[in-house]
Tab-separated table of C-alpha atoms and ligand atoms in Angstrom:
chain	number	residue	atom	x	y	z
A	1	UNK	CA	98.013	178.236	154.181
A	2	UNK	CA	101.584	178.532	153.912
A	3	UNK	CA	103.549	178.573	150.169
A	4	UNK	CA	105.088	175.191	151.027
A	5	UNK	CA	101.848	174.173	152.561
A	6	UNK	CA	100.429	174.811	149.709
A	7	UNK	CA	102.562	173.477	147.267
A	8	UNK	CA	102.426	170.122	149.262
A	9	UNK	CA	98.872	169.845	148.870
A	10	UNK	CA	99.278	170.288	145.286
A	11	UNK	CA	102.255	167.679	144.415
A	12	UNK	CA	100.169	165.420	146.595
A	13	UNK	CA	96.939	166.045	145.025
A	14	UNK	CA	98.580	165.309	141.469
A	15	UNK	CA	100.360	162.304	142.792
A	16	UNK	CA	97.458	160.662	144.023
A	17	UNK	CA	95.263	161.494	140.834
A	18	UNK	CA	98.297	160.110	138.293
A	19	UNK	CA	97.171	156.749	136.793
A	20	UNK	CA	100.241	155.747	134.871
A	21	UNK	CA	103.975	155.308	136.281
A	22	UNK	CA	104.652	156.870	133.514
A	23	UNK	CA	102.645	160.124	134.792
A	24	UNK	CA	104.077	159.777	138.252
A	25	UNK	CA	107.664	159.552	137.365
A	26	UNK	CA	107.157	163.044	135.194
A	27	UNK	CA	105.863	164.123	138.573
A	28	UNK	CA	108.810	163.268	140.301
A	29	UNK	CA	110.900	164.979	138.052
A	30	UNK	CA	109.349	168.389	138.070
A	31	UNK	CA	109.237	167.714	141.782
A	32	UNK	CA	112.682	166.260	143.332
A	33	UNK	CA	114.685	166.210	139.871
A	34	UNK	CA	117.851	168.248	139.194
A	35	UNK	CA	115.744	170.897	138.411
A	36	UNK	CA	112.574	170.055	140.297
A	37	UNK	CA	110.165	172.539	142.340
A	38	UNK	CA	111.238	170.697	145.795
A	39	UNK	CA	115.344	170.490	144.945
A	40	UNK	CA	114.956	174.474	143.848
A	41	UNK	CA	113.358	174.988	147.858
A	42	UNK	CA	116.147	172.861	149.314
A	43	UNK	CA	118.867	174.930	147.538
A	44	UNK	CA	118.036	177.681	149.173
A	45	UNK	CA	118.142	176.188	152.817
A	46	UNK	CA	122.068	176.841	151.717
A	47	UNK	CA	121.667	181.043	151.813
A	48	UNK	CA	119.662	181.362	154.507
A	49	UNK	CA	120.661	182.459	158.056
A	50	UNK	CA	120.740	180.198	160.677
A	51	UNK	CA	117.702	181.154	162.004
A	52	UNK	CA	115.763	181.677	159.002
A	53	UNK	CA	117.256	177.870	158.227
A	54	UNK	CA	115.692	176.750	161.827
A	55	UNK	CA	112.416	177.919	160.455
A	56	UNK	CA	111.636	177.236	156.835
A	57	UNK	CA	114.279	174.177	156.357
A	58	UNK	CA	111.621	171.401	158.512
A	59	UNK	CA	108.731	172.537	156.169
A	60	UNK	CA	110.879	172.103	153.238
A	61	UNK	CA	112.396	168.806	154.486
A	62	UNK	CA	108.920	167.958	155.262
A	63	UNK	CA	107.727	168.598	151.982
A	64	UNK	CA	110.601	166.682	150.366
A	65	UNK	CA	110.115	163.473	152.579
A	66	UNK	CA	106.258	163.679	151.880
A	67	UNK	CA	106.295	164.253	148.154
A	68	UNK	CA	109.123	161.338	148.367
A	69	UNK	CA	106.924	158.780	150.245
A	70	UNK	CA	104.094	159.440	148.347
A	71	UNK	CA	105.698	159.015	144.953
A	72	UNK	CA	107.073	155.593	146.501
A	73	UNK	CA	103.699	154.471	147.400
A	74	UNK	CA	101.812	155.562	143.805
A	75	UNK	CA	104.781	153.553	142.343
A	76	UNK	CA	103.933	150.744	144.113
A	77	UNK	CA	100.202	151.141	143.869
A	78	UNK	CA	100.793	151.466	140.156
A	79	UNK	CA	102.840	148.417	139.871
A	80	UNK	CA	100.581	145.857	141.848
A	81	UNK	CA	97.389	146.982	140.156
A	82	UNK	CA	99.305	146.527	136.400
A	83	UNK	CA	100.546	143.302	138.356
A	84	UNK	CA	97.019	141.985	139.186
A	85	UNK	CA	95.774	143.050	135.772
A	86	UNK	CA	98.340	140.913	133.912
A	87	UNK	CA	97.544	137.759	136.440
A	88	UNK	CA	93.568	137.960	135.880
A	89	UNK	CA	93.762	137.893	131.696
A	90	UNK	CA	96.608	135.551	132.375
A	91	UNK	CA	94.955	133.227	134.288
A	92	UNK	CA	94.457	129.519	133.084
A	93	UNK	CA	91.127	127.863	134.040
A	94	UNK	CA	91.998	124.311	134.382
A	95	UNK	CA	88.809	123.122	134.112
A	96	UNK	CA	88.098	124.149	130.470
A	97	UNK	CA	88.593	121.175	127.643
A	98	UNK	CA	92.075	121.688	126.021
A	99	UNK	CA	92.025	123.111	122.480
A	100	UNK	CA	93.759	120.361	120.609
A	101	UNK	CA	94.368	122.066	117.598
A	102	UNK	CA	93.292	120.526	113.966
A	103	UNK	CA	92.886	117.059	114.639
A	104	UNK	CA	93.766	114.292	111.826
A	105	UNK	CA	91.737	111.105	111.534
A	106	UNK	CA	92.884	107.342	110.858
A	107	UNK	CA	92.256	106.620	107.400
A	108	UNK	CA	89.840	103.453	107.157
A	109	UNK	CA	91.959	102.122	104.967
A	110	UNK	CA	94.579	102.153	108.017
A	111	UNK	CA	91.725	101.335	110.351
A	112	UNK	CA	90.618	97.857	108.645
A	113	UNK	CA	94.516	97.035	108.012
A	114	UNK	CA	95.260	97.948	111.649
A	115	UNK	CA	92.300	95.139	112.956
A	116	UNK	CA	93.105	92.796	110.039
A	117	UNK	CA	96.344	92.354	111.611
A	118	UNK	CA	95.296	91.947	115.449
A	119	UNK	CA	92.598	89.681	114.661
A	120	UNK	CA	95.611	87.373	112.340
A	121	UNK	CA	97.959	88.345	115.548
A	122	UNK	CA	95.279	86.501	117.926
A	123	UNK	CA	95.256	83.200	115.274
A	124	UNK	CA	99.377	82.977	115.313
A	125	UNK	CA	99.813	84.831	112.029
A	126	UNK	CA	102.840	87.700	112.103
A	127	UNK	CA	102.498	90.343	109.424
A	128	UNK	CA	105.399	89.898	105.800
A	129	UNK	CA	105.605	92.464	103.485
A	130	UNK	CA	107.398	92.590	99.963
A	131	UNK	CA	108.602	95.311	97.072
A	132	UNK	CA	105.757	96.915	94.977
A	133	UNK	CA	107.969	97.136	92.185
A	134	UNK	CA	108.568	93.166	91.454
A	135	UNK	CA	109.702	91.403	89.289
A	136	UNK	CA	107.935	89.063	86.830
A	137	UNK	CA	109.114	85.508	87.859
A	138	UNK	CA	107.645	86.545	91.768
A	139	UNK	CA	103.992	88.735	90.837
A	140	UNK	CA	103.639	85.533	87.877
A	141	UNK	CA	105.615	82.731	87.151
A	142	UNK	CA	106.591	81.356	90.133
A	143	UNK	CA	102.762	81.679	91.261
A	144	UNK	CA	102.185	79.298	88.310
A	145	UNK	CA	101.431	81.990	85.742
A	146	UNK	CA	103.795	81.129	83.019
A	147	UNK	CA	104.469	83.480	80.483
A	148	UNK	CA	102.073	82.656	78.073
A	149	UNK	CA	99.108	81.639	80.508
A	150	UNK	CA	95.943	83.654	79.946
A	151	UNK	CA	95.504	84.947	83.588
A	152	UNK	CA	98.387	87.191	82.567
A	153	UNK	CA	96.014	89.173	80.706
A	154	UNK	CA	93.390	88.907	83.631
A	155	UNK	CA	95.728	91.298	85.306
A	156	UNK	CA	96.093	94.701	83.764
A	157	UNK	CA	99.914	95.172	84.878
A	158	UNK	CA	101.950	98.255	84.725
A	159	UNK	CA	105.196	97.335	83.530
A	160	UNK	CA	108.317	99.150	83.346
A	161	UNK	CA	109.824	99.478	80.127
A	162	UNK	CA	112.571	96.983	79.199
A	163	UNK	CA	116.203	97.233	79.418
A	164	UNK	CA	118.525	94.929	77.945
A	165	UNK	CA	119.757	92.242	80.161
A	166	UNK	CA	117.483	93.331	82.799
A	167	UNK	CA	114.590	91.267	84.206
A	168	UNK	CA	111.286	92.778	83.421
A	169	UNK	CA	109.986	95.231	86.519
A	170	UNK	CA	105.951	95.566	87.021
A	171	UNK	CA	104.262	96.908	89.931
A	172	UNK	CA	102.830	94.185	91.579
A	173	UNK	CA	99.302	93.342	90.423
A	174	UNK	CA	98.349	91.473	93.578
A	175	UNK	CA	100.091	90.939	97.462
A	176	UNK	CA	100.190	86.738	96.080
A	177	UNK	CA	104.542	87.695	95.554
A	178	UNK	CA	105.035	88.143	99.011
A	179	UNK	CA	103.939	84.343	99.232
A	180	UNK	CA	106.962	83.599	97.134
A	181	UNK	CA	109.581	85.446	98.885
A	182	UNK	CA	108.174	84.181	102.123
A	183	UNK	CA	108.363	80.264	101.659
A	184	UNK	CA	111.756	81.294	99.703
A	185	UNK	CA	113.191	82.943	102.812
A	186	UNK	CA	111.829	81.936	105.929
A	187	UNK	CA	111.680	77.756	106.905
A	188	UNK	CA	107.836	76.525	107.393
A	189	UNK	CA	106.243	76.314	109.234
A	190	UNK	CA	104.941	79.729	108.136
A	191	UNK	CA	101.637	81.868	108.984
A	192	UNK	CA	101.509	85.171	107.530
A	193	UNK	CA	99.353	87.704	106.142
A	194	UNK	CA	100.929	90.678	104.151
A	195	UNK	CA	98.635	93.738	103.361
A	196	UNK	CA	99.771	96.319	101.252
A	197	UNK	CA	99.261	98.352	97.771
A	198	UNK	CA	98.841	96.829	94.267
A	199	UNK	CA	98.256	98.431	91.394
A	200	UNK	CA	96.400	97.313	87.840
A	201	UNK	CA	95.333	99.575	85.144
A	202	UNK	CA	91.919	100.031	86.129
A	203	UNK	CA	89.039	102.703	87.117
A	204	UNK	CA	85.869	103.384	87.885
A	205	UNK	CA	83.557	103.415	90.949
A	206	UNK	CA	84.569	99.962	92.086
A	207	UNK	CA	88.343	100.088	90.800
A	208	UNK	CA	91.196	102.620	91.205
A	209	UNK	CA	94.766	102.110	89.823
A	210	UNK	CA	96.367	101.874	93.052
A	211	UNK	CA	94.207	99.276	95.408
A	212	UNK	CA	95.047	97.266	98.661
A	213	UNK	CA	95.576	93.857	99.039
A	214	UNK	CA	95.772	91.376	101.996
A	215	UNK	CA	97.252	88.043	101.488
A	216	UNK	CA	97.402	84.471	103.928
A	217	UNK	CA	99.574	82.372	103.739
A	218	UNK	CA	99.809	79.090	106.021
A	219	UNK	CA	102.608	76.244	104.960
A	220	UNK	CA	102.668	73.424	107.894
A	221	UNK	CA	102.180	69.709	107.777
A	222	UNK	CA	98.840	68.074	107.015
A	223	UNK	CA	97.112	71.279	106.367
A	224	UNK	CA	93.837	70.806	104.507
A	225	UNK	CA	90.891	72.712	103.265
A	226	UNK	CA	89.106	72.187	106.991
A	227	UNK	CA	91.774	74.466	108.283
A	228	UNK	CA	91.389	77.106	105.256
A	229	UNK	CA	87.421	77.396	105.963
A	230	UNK	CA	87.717	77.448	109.836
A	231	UNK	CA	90.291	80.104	109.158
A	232	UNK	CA	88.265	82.521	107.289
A	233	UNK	CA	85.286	82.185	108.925
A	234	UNK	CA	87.158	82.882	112.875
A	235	UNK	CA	88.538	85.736	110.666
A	236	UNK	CA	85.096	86.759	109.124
A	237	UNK	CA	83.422	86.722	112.135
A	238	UNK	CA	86.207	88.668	114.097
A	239	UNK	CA	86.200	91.669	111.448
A	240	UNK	CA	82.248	92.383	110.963
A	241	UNK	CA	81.911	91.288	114.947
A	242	UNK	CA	79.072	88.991	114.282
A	243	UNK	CA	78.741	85.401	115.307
A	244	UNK	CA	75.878	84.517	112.727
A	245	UNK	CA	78.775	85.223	109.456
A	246	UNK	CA	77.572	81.776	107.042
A	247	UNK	CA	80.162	81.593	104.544
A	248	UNK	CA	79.604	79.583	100.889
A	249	UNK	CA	82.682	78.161	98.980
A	250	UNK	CA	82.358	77.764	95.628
A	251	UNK	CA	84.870	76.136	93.157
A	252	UNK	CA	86.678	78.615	91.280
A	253	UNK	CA	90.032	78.580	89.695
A	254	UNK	CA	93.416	80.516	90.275
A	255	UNK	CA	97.063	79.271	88.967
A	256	UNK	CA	98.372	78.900	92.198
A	257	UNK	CA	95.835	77.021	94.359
A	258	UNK	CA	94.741	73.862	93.806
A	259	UNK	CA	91.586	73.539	94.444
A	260	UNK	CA	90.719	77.074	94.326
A	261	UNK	CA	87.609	78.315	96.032
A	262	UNK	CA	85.788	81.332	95.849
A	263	UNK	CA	84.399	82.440	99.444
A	264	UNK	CA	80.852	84.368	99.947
A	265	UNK	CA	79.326	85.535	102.955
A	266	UNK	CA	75.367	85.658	103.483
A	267	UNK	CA	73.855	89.384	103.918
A	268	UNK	CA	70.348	90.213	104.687
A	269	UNK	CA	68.846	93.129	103.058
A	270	UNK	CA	67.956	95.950	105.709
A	271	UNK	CA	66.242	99.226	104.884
A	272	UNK	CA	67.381	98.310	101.386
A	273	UNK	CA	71.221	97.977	102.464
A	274	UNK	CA	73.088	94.808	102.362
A	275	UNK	CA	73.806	93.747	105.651
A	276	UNK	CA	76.540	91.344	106.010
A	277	UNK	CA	75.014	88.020	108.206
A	278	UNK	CA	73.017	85.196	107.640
A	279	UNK	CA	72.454	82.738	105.493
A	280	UNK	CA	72.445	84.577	102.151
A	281	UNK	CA	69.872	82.136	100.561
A	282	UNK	CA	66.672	83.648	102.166
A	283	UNK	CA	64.091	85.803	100.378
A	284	UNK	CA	65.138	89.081	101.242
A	285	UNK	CA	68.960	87.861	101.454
A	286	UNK	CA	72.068	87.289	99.162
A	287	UNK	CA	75.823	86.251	98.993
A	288	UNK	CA	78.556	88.167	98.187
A	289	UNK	CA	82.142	87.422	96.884
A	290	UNK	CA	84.545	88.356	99.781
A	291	UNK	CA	87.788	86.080	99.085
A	292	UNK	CA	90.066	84.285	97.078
A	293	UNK	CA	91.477	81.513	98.395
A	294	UNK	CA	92.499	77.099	97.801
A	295	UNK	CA	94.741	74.813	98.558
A	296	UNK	CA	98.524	76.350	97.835
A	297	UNK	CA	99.681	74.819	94.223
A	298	UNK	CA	102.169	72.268	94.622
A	299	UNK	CA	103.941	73.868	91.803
A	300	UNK	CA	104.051	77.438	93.446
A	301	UNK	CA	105.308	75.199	96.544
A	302	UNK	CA	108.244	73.385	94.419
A	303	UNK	CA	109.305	76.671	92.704
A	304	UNK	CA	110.007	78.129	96.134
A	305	UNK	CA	112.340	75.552	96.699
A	306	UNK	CA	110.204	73.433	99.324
A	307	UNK	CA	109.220	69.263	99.425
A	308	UNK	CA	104.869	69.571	98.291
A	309	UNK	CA	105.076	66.300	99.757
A	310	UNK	CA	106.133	67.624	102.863
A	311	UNK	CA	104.432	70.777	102.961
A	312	UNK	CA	101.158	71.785	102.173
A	313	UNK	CA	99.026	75.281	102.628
A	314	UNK	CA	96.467	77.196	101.850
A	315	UNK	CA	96.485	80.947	100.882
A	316	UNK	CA	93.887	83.667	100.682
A	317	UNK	CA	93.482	87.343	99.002
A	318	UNK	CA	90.948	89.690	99.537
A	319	UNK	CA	90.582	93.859	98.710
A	320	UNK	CA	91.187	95.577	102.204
A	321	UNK	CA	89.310	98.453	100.142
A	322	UNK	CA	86.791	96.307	99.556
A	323	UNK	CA	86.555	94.607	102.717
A	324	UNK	CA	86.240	98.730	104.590
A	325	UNK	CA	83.758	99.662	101.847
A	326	UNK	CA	81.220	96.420	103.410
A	327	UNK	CA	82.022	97.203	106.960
A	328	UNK	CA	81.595	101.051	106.840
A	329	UNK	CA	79.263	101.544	104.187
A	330	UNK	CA	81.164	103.526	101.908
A	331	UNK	CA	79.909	103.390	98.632
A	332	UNK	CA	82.419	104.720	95.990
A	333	UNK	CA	86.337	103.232	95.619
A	334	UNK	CA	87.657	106.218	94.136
A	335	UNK	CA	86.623	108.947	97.368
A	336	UNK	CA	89.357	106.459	99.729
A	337	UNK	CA	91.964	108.364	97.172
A	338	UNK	CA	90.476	111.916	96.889
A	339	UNK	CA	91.969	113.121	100.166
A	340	UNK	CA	88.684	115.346	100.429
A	341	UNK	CA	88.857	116.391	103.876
A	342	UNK	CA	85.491	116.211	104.417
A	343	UNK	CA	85.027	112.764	103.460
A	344	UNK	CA	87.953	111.788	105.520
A	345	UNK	CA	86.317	113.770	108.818
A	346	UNK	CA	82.991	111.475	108.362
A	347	UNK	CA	84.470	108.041	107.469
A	348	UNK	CA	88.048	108.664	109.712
A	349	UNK	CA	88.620	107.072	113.086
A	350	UNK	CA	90.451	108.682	115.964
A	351	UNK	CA	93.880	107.759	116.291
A	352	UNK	CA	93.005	107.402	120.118
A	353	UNK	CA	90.565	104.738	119.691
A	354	UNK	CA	92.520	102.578	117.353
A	355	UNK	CA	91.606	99.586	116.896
A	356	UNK	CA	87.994	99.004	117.534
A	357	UNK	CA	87.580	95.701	117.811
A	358	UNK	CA	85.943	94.911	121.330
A	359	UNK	CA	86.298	91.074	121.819
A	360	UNK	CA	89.173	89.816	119.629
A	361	UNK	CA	89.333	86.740	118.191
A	362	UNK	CA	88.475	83.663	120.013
A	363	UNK	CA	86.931	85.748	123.176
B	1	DAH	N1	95.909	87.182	93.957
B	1	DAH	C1	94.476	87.070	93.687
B	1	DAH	C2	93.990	88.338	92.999
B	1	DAH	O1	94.619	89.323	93.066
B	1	DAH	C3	93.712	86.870	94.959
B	1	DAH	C4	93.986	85.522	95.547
B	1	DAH	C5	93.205	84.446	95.209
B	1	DAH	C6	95.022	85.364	96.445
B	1	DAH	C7	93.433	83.208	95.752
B	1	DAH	C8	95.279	84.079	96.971
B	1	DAH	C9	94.466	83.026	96.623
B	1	DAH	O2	96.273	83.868	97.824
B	1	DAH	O3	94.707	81.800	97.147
B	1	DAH	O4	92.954	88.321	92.414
């Protein structure tokens, strides 16, 4: 074989075996470059005779345009395969479940506020809310706790600490306020509940410092105690989704209802857990405080600037803490607070499936 024939086989040979383009374009330089084996051959076509010319120069023009073409192609070659490479590990299977990250959960606190307020949107009632640092004449005297009246002491308030000339600032012991600045700002007839924190100086395993509240408050005409027990129990029934809820109302006192009652609902004792339902005086049954609730004082009624012989009401206050702990079986106040993510993983709700409640109210 010829030199050039030769050398051919070898540039090719090397060119075909290089497996970066890296490699290959190091190739082409010692090959075709300024000072390359091929551009060294082709220099010399220039001091050759004519005839010598007519017989080397088509090898060496052969050589160049085959070493040429063949670098082209390995280029190419190259380039699709690293192409096809970077597709595969790039691909994205559709048909895998998206990876949604850490996912937060609804606290139930949220939860039980969230159906609280569509089962009282399905009766009429819109949702009020009020400061949670109040004064004194809204969280007690106006709600006929005078200054002096005992049930002042029932509540262990957190006040501020007094300033001259100021009126004296608490955190608001219960959601009853919002009643106040309700009937004080909006013209009855009114419906509202208003959920939200309170705070009393408090704690164990049933109490924490910081609690929630939910409040009712309905001011019409002719309202009587008929429409306060159908009330609850359409509500009682809507929240723990049974139909057999038996409520008991017991007399009980609070400043600004008159009557007062004290509702209980009837559980039955299952596996050794209460289970709210049924009549609560059976054997293996009991009943168990749930509400607050009367006849709206006609003095709370008069020092909101409205006619008691015009208007009457009746208002209701429960612990939304309370009310989650019966419907999800928690068993301890103080874990609703801890933020202990593991807690909140097991007793959370999805913020997709928000609110639970299948039939509504009324269905
Ligand atoms: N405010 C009361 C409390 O915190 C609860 C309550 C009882 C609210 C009776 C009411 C009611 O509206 O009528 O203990």
């Amino acid at each position: 074989m010829s030199e050039i024939a030769n050398l051919k086989a070898g540039l090719i040979a090397d060119i075909a075996s290089a497996d970066t383009l890296d490699a290959v374009e190091a190739l082409r330089v010692g090959a075709l470059g300024k000072n390359g084996v091929v551009t060294g051959l082709l220099k010399t076509l220039g001091g050759m005779s004519p005839d010598e010319r007519l017989d080397k120069g088509p090898p060496i023009q052969d050589l160049r345009e085959s070493v040429t073409a063949a670098i082209t192609a390995k280029k190419a070659a190259l380039e699709q395969a690293a192409l096809d490479a970077r597709l595969a590990s790039e691909t994205i299977d559709m048909t895998l479940p998206a990876d949604l990250g850490p996912q937060g959960s609804v606290h139930p606190v949220s939860q039980v506020m969230d159906e609280l307020a569509e089962i009282f949107a399905d009766l009429g009632f819109s949702v009020a809310t009020g400061p949670e640092i109040e004064d004194d004449w809204h969280n007690f005297t106006a709600l006929n706790i005078p200054e002096t009246h005992p049930a002042r002491a029932m509540h262990d308030t957190f006040y501020f600490p007094d300033e001259e000339g100021q009126k004296r600032m608490l955190l608001r012991t219960h959601t009853s306020p919002v009643q106040i600045r309700t009937m004080m700002t909006t013209p009855p007839p009114i419906r509202i509940i208003a959920p939200g924190r309170v705070y009393r100086s408090d704690s164990d395993a049933t109490h924490t410092p910081m609690f929630h509240q939910i409040e009712g408050l309905v001011i019409d005409k002719g309202i009587t105690l008929g429409h306060l027990k159908w009330t609850l129990e359409t509500f009682l029934k809507a929240f723990f989704e049974r139909e057999d809820i038996v409520l008991r109302l017991r007399p009980s006192y609070f400043p600004f209802t008159e009557p007062s009652v004290e509702v209980d609902v009837g559980y039955t004792l299952v596996n050794g857990q209460r289970v709210i339902g049924g009549d609560g005086d059976v054997a293996d049954g009991g009943w168990l405080e749930v509400l607050g609730s009367g006849m709206v004082n006609r003095r709370v009624i008069e020092a909101c600037g409205l006619d008691p012989d015009e208007w009457q009401g009746f208002a209701f206050g429960t612990g939304v803490d309370r009310l989650a702990m019966l419907k999800y079986g928690m068993n301890d106040l103080r874990a609703f607070f801890d933020g202990d993510l593991r807690w909140l993983k097991h007793y959370g709700f999805s913020a997709l499936d928000v609110p639970t409640l299948s039939g509504g109210v009324g269905a």
